PDB file of C-alpha atoms in Angstrom:
ATOM      1  CA  MET A 268      10.963  14.149   6.243  1.00 87.00           C
ATOM      2  CA  ASN A 269       7.296  15.071   5.965  1.00 95.00           C
ATOM      3  CA  THR A 270       4.703  12.288   6.081  1.00 97.00           C
ATOM      4  CA  LEU A 271       1.052  13.142   5.592  1.00 97.00           C
ATOM      5  CA  GLN A 272      -2.360  11.742   4.835  1.00 98.00           C
ATOM      6  CA  ILE A 273      -3.112  13.007   1.380  1.00 97.00           C
ATOM      7  CA  ASP A 274      -6.149  15.076   0.555  1.00 97.00           C
ATOM      8  CA  LEU A 275      -7.868  13.163  -2.257  1.00 97.00           C
ATOM      9  CA  SER A 276      -9.120  16.438  -3.756  1.00 96.00           C
ATOM     10  CA  ASN A 277      -5.508  17.679  -4.090  1.00 97.00           C
ATOM     11  CA  GLN A 278      -4.532  16.576  -7.595  1.00 96.00           C
ATOM     12  CA  LYS A 279      -0.819  17.142  -7.021  1.00 97.00           C
ATOM     13  CA  GLN A 280      -0.809  14.807  -4.019  1.00 97.00           C
ATOM     14  CA  VAL A 281      -2.837  12.191  -5.926  1.00 97.00           C
ATOM     15  CA  ARG A 282      -0.423  12.486  -8.862  1.00 97.00           C
ATOM     16  CA  ASP A 283       2.561  12.113  -6.498  1.00 98.00           C
ATOM     17  CA  PHE A 284       0.962   9.003  -4.965  1.00 98.00           C
ATOM     18  CA  LEU A 285       0.245   7.430  -8.355  1.00 98.00           C
ATOM     19  CA  SER A 286       3.574   8.280  -9.989  1.00 97.00           C
ATOM     20  CA  LEU A 287       5.898   7.172  -7.181  1.00 98.00           C
ATOM     21  CA  PRO A 288       6.092   3.491  -8.255  1.00 97.00           C
ATOM     22  CA  SER A 289       7.225   4.455 -11.772  1.00 96.00           C
ATOM     23  CA  ARG A 290      10.240   6.204 -10.265  1.00 96.00           C
ATOM     24  CA  ILE A 291      11.075   3.357  -7.863  1.00 97.00           C
ATOM     25  CA  TYR A 292      10.787   0.675 -10.563  1.00 96.00           C
ATOM     26  CA  ARG A 293      12.169   2.646 -13.528  1.00 96.00           C
ATOM     27  CA  ASP A 294      15.211   0.344 -13.879  1.00 95.00           C
ATOM     28  CA  ILE A 295      13.449  -2.936 -13.012  1.00 95.00           C
ATOM     29  CA  PRO A 296      12.230  -4.724 -16.174  1.00 93.00           C
ATOM     30  CA  GLN A 297      10.231  -7.345 -14.215  1.00 91.00           C
ATOM     31  CA  TRP A 298       7.797  -4.759 -12.845  1.00 91.00           C
ATOM     32  CA  VAL A 299       4.429  -4.553 -14.574  1.00 89.00           C
ATOM     33  CA  PRO A 300       2.785  -1.204 -13.833  1.00 91.00           C
ATOM     34  CA  PRO A 301      -0.882  -1.108 -12.839  1.00 90.00           C
ATOM     35  CA  LEU A 302      -3.358   0.673 -15.079  1.00 90.00           C
ATOM     36  CA  GLU A 303      -3.343   4.284 -13.929  1.00 90.00           C
ATOM     37  CA  GLY A 304      -7.070   4.737 -14.568  1.00 92.00           C
ATOM     38  CA  ASP A 305      -7.873   1.812 -12.266  1.00 93.00           C
ATOM     39  CA  GLU A 306      -5.569   3.132  -9.558  1.00 94.00           C
ATOM     40  CA  ARG A 307      -7.040   6.626  -9.853  1.00 95.00           C
ATOM     41  CA  THR A 308     -10.571   5.184  -9.510  1.00 95.00           C
ATOM     42  CA  ARG A 309      -9.558   3.359  -6.307  1.00 95.00           C
ATOM     43  CA  MET A 310      -8.673   6.712  -4.827  1.00 96.00           C
ATOM     44  CA  ASN A 311     -12.075   8.212  -5.583  1.00 96.00           C
ATOM     45  CA  PRO A 312     -14.572   7.648  -2.739  1.00 96.00           C
ATOM     46  CA  LYS A 313     -17.418   8.772  -5.014  1.00 96.00           C
ATOM     47  CA  ARG A 314     -16.633   6.183  -7.692  1.00 96.00           C
ATOM     48  CA  TYR A 315     -15.004   3.162  -6.060  1.00 97.00           C
ATOM     49  CA  PRO A 316     -17.562   0.736  -4.495  1.00 97.00           C
ATOM     50  CA  TYR A 317     -15.313  -0.114  -1.520  1.00 97.00           C
ATOM     51  CA  PHE A 318     -16.039   3.298  -0.004  1.00 97.00           C
ATOM     52  CA  LYS A 319     -19.774   2.556   0.260  1.00 97.00           C
ATOM     53  CA  HIS A 320     -19.028   0.353   3.275  1.00 97.00           C
ATOM     54  CA  SER A 321     -15.437   0.981   4.375  1.00 98.00           C
ATOM     55  CA  LYS A 322     -12.708   3.576   4.816  1.00 98.00           C
ATOM     56  CA  ALA A 323      -9.168   3.996   3.538  1.00 98.00           C
ATOM     57  CA  ALA A 324      -6.406   6.515   4.085  1.00 98.00           C
ATOM     58  CA  PHE A 325      -3.581   7.252   1.662  1.00 98.00           C
ATOM     59  CA  PHE A 326      -0.226   8.455   2.977  1.00 98.00           C
ATOM     60  CA  LEU A 327       2.860   9.962   1.344  1.00 98.00           C
ATOM     61  CA  ALA A 328       6.339  10.530   2.712  1.00 98.00           C
ATOM     62  CA  TYR A 329       8.258  13.471   1.218  1.00 98.00           C
ATOM     63  CA  ARG A 330      11.927  14.301   1.541  1.00 97.00           C
ATOM     64  CA  ASP A 331      12.879  17.798   0.367  1.00 95.00           C
ATOM     65  CA  GLY A 332       9.518  18.070  -1.424  1.00 95.00           C
ATOM     66  CA  ILE A 333       9.995  14.829  -3.380  1.00 96.00           C
ATOM     67  CA  PRO A 334       7.776  11.795  -2.691  1.00 98.00           C
ATOM     68  CA  VAL A 335       9.888   8.889  -1.399  1.00 98.00           C
ATOM     69  CA  GLY A 336       7.240   6.517  -0.030  1.00 98.00           C
ATOM     70  CA  ARG A 337       3.543   5.770   0.027  1.00 98.00           C
ATOM     71  CA  LEU A 338       1.080   3.600   1.929  1.00 98.00           C
ATOM     72  CA  THR A 339      -2.653   2.901   1.977  1.00 98.00           C
ATOM     73  CA  VAL A 340      -4.357   1.689   5.156  1.00 98.00           C
ATOM     74  CA  LEU A 341      -7.763   0.035   4.915  1.00 98.00           C
ATOM     75  CA  ASP A 342     -10.586  -0.366   7.425  1.00 98.00           C
ATOM     76  CA  ASN A 343     -12.684  -3.069   5.754  1.00 97.00           C
ATOM     77  CA  ARG A 344     -15.905  -3.069   7.801  1.00 97.00           C
ATOM     78  CA  PRO A 345     -17.533  -6.183   6.224  1.00 97.00           C
ATOM     79  CA  TYR A 346     -14.347  -8.166   6.947  1.00 96.00           C
ATOM     80  CA  ASN A 347     -14.264  -6.999  10.556  1.00 98.00           C
ATOM     81  CA  ASP A 348     -17.989  -7.517  11.096  1.00 98.00           C
ATOM     82  CA  HIS A 349     -17.888 -11.034   9.638  1.00 98.00           C
ATOM     83  CA  ASN A 350     -14.748 -12.075  11.544  1.00 97.00           C
ATOM     84  CA  HIS A 351     -15.560 -10.200  14.775  1.00 98.00           C
ATOM     85  CA  GLU A 352     -12.200  -8.417  14.569  1.00 97.00           C
ATOM     86  CA  GLN A 353     -10.834  -4.904  14.551  1.00 98.00           C
ATOM     87  CA  THR A 354      -8.201  -5.423  11.851  1.00 98.00           C
ATOM     88  CA  ALA A 355      -6.733  -2.953   9.385  1.00 98.00           C
ATOM     89  CA  PHE A 356      -4.807  -3.852   6.240  1.00 97.00           C
ATOM     90  CA  PHE A 357      -1.957  -2.044   4.557  1.00 97.00           C
ATOM     91  CA  TYR A 358      -1.613  -1.838   0.803  1.00 97.00           C
ATOM     92  CA  HIS A 359       0.186   0.203  -1.866  1.00 96.00           C
ATOM     93  CA  PHE A 360       3.420   0.187   0.145  1.00 97.00           C
ATOM     94  CA  GLU A 361       6.146   1.635  -2.046  1.00 98.00           C
ATOM     95  CA  CYS A 362       9.306   3.181  -0.687  1.00 98.00           C
ATOM     96  CA  GLU A 363      12.857   4.055  -1.527  1.00 97.00           C
ATOM     97  CA  PRO A 364      15.416   1.944   0.384  1.00 97.00           C
ATOM     98  CA  ASP A 365      15.202   4.237   3.404  1.00 95.00           C
ATOM     99  CA  PRO A 366      14.171   2.765   6.781  1.00 96.00           C
ATOM    100  CA  ASN A 367      13.275   6.216   8.154  1.00 96.00           C
ATOM    101  CA  SER A 368      10.774   6.857   5.356  1.00 97.00           C
ATOM    102  CA  ALA A 369       9.222   3.421   5.750  1.00 97.00           C
ATOM    103  CA  SER A 370       9.024   3.781   9.517  1.00 97.00           C
ATOM    104  CA  SER A 371       7.397   7.188   9.203  1.00 97.00           C
ATOM    105  CA  LEU A 372       4.777   5.829   6.798  1.00 98.00           C
ATOM    106  CA  PHE A 373       3.907   2.897   9.014  1.00 98.00           C
ATOM    107  CA  GLU A 374       3.747   5.108  12.123  1.00 97.00           C
ATOM    108  CA  VAL A 375       1.146   7.421  10.564  1.00 98.00           C
ATOM    109  CA  GLY A 376      -0.704   4.316   9.342  1.00 98.00           C
ATOM    110  CA  PHE A 377      -0.634   2.826  12.843  1.00 98.00           C
ATOM    111  CA  ASP A 378      -1.935   6.115  14.272  1.00 98.00           C
ATOM    112  CA  TRP A 379      -4.823   6.116  11.773  1.00 98.00           C
ATOM    113  CA  THR A 380      -5.774   2.541  12.722  1.00 98.00           C
ATOM    114  CA  ARG A 381      -5.648   3.297  16.459  1.00 98.00           C
ATOM    115  CA  GLN A 382      -7.838   6.388  15.986  1.00 97.00           C
ATOM    116  CA  ARG A 383     -10.436   4.132  14.337  1.00 97.00           C
ATOM    117  CA  GLY A 384     -10.329   1.632  17.206  1.00 97.00           C
ATOM    118  CA  LEU A 385      -8.558  -1.021  15.145  1.00 98.00           C
ATOM    119  CA  THR A 386      -6.232  -3.248  17.158  1.00 97.00           C
ATOM    120  CA  LYS A 387      -4.004  -4.894  14.539  1.00 95.00           C
ATOM    121  CA  ILE A 388      -2.775  -4.350  11.024  1.00 97.00           C
ATOM    122  CA  LEU A 389      -1.943  -6.983   8.407  1.00 95.00           C
ATOM    123  CA  GLY A 390      -0.639  -6.799   4.896  1.00 93.00           C
ATOM    124  CA  SER A 391       0.011  -6.391   2.258  1.00 94.00           C
ATOM    125  CA  LYS A 392      -3.628  -6.934   1.306  1.00 94.00           C
ATOM    126  CA  GLY A 393      -5.619  -4.738  -1.033  1.00 93.00           C
ATOM    127  CA  PHE A 394      -9.185  -3.614  -1.482  1.00 94.00           C
ATOM    128  CA  THR A 395     -10.298  -6.946  -3.015  1.00 89.00           C
ATOM    129  CA  ALA A 396      -9.042 -10.525  -3.220  1.00 81.00           C
ATOM    130  CA  LEU A 397      -7.971  -9.805  -6.809  1.00 82.00           C
ATOM    131  CA  ASP A 398      -5.401  -7.228  -5.648  1.00 86.00           C
ATOM    132  CA  GLY A 399      -2.893  -9.868  -4.592  1.00 79.00           C
ATOM    133  CA  MET A 400      -1.581 -10.522  -1.125  1.00 87.00           C
ATOM    134  CA  GLY A 401       1.768 -10.301   0.573  1.00 90.00           C
ATOM    135  CA  ILE A 402       5.081  -9.222  -0.851  1.00 92.00           C
ATOM    136  CA  LEU A 403       7.596 -10.957  -3.049  1.00 89.00           C
ATOM    137  CA  VAL A 404      10.501 -12.370  -1.013  1.00 90.00           C
ATOM    138  CA  GLN A 405      12.250 -14.431  -3.683  1.00 88.00           C
ATOM    139  CA  GLY A 406      12.184 -14.674  -7.453  1.00 87.00           C
ATOM    140  CA  HIS A 407      12.879 -10.998  -8.050  1.00 89.00           C
ATOM    141  CA  ASP A 408      14.583 -11.908 -11.332  1.00 90.00           C
ATOM    142  CA  LEU A 409      11.297 -13.265 -12.782  1.00 87.00           C
ATOM    143  CA  ARG A 410       8.171 -11.524 -14.017  1.00 83.00           C
ATOM    144  CA  PRO A 411       5.376 -11.996 -11.497  1.00 82.00           C
ATOM    145  CA  ALA A 412       2.458 -14.297 -12.239  1.00 79.00           C
ATOM    146  CA  LEU A 413      -0.949 -12.688 -12.698  1.00 77.00           C
ATOM    147  CA  GLY A 414      -2.278 -11.628  -9.306  1.00 76.00           C
ATOM    148  CA  SER A 415       1.132 -11.885  -7.642  1.00 82.00           C
ATOM    149  CA  PRO A 416       2.829  -8.801  -6.262  1.00 87.00           C
ATOM    150  CA  TYR A 417       6.219  -7.582  -7.394  1.00 90.00           C
ATOM    151  CA  ASN A 418       8.475  -5.393  -5.290  1.00 94.00           C
ATOM    152  CA  PRO A 419      12.195  -4.753  -4.813  1.00 96.00           C
ATOM    153  CA  PRO A 420      14.057  -7.231  -2.570  1.00 95.00           C
ATOM    154  CA  TYR A 421      14.621  -4.684   0.224  1.00 97.00           C
ATOM    155  CA  TYR A 422      10.871  -4.316   0.978  1.00 96.00           C
ATOM    156  CA  ALA A 423      10.857  -7.329   3.323  1.00 95.00           C
ATOM    157  CA  ASP A 424      13.486  -5.667   5.537  1.00 96.00           C
ATOM    158  CA  LEU A 425      11.616  -2.334   5.573  1.00 97.00           C
ATOM    159  CA  ILE A 426       8.326  -3.992   6.510  1.00 97.00           C
ATOM    160  CA  GLU A 427       9.855  -6.254   9.158  1.00 95.00           C
ATOM    161  CA  SER A 428      11.686  -3.243  10.633  1.00 95.00           C
ATOM    162  CA  ALA A 429       8.276  -1.658  11.192  1.00 94.00           C
ATOM    163  CA  GLY A 430       7.347  -4.602  13.428  1.00 93.00           C
ATOM    164  CA  PHE A 431       5.594  -6.918  10.995  1.00 94.00           C
ATOM    165  CA  VAL A 432       6.215 -10.652  11.224  1.00 92.00           C
ATOM    166  CA  ARG A 433       5.946 -13.044   8.309  1.00 89.00           C
ATOM    167  CA  THR A 434       3.176 -15.527   9.142  1.00 87.00           C
ATOM    168  CA  ASN A 435       2.908 -17.721   6.057  1.00 82.00           C
ATOM    169  CA  ASP A 436       4.048 -18.134   2.499  1.00 79.00           C
ATOM    170  CA  ILE A 437       2.076 -17.905  -0.699  1.00 75.00           C
ATOM    171  CA  VAL A 438       3.778 -19.852  -3.467  1.00 74.00           C
ATOM    172  CA  SER A 439       3.474 -19.023  -7.136  1.00 71.00           C
ATOM    173  CA  GLY A 440       4.422 -21.404  -9.930  1.00 66.00           C
ATOM    174  CA  TYR A 441       6.391 -20.226 -12.919  1.00 62.00           C
TER     175      TYR A 441
END
């Protein structure tokens, strides 16, 4: 297992990061893929407005040269300044059903947050409020509502195994 922070100028690593969900969800008809152009823009510090005030790191886990997991960790400075906190957020978590890969991703994410002086990490929460929050824990047989995340059922176990605790529920109507 090799887990690394990707170099955003390395097009192969960016492509691996962006294409991983398509492989994980290839047999799941409920999944609605994001627009690749939007996702690519989010990874461009010169084009995406978030990077004018905050930082993010993008991580990939590889097994035998094949990407098996990904994670983004965010240091949202306006959030922390306004709330007088040192909180990071995780986003873009995608992973094969492999606890070792998930653990490796979260460990490098935790290291990144500690190096920045951040004292806790919450998620899943994206760059903006429109990115959706949390993970899906039931209703995997239904298409997600607009703004609601969709993920395989095993994600809750992978995330909780990394030490995260569910704090509240967000309910979506169908």
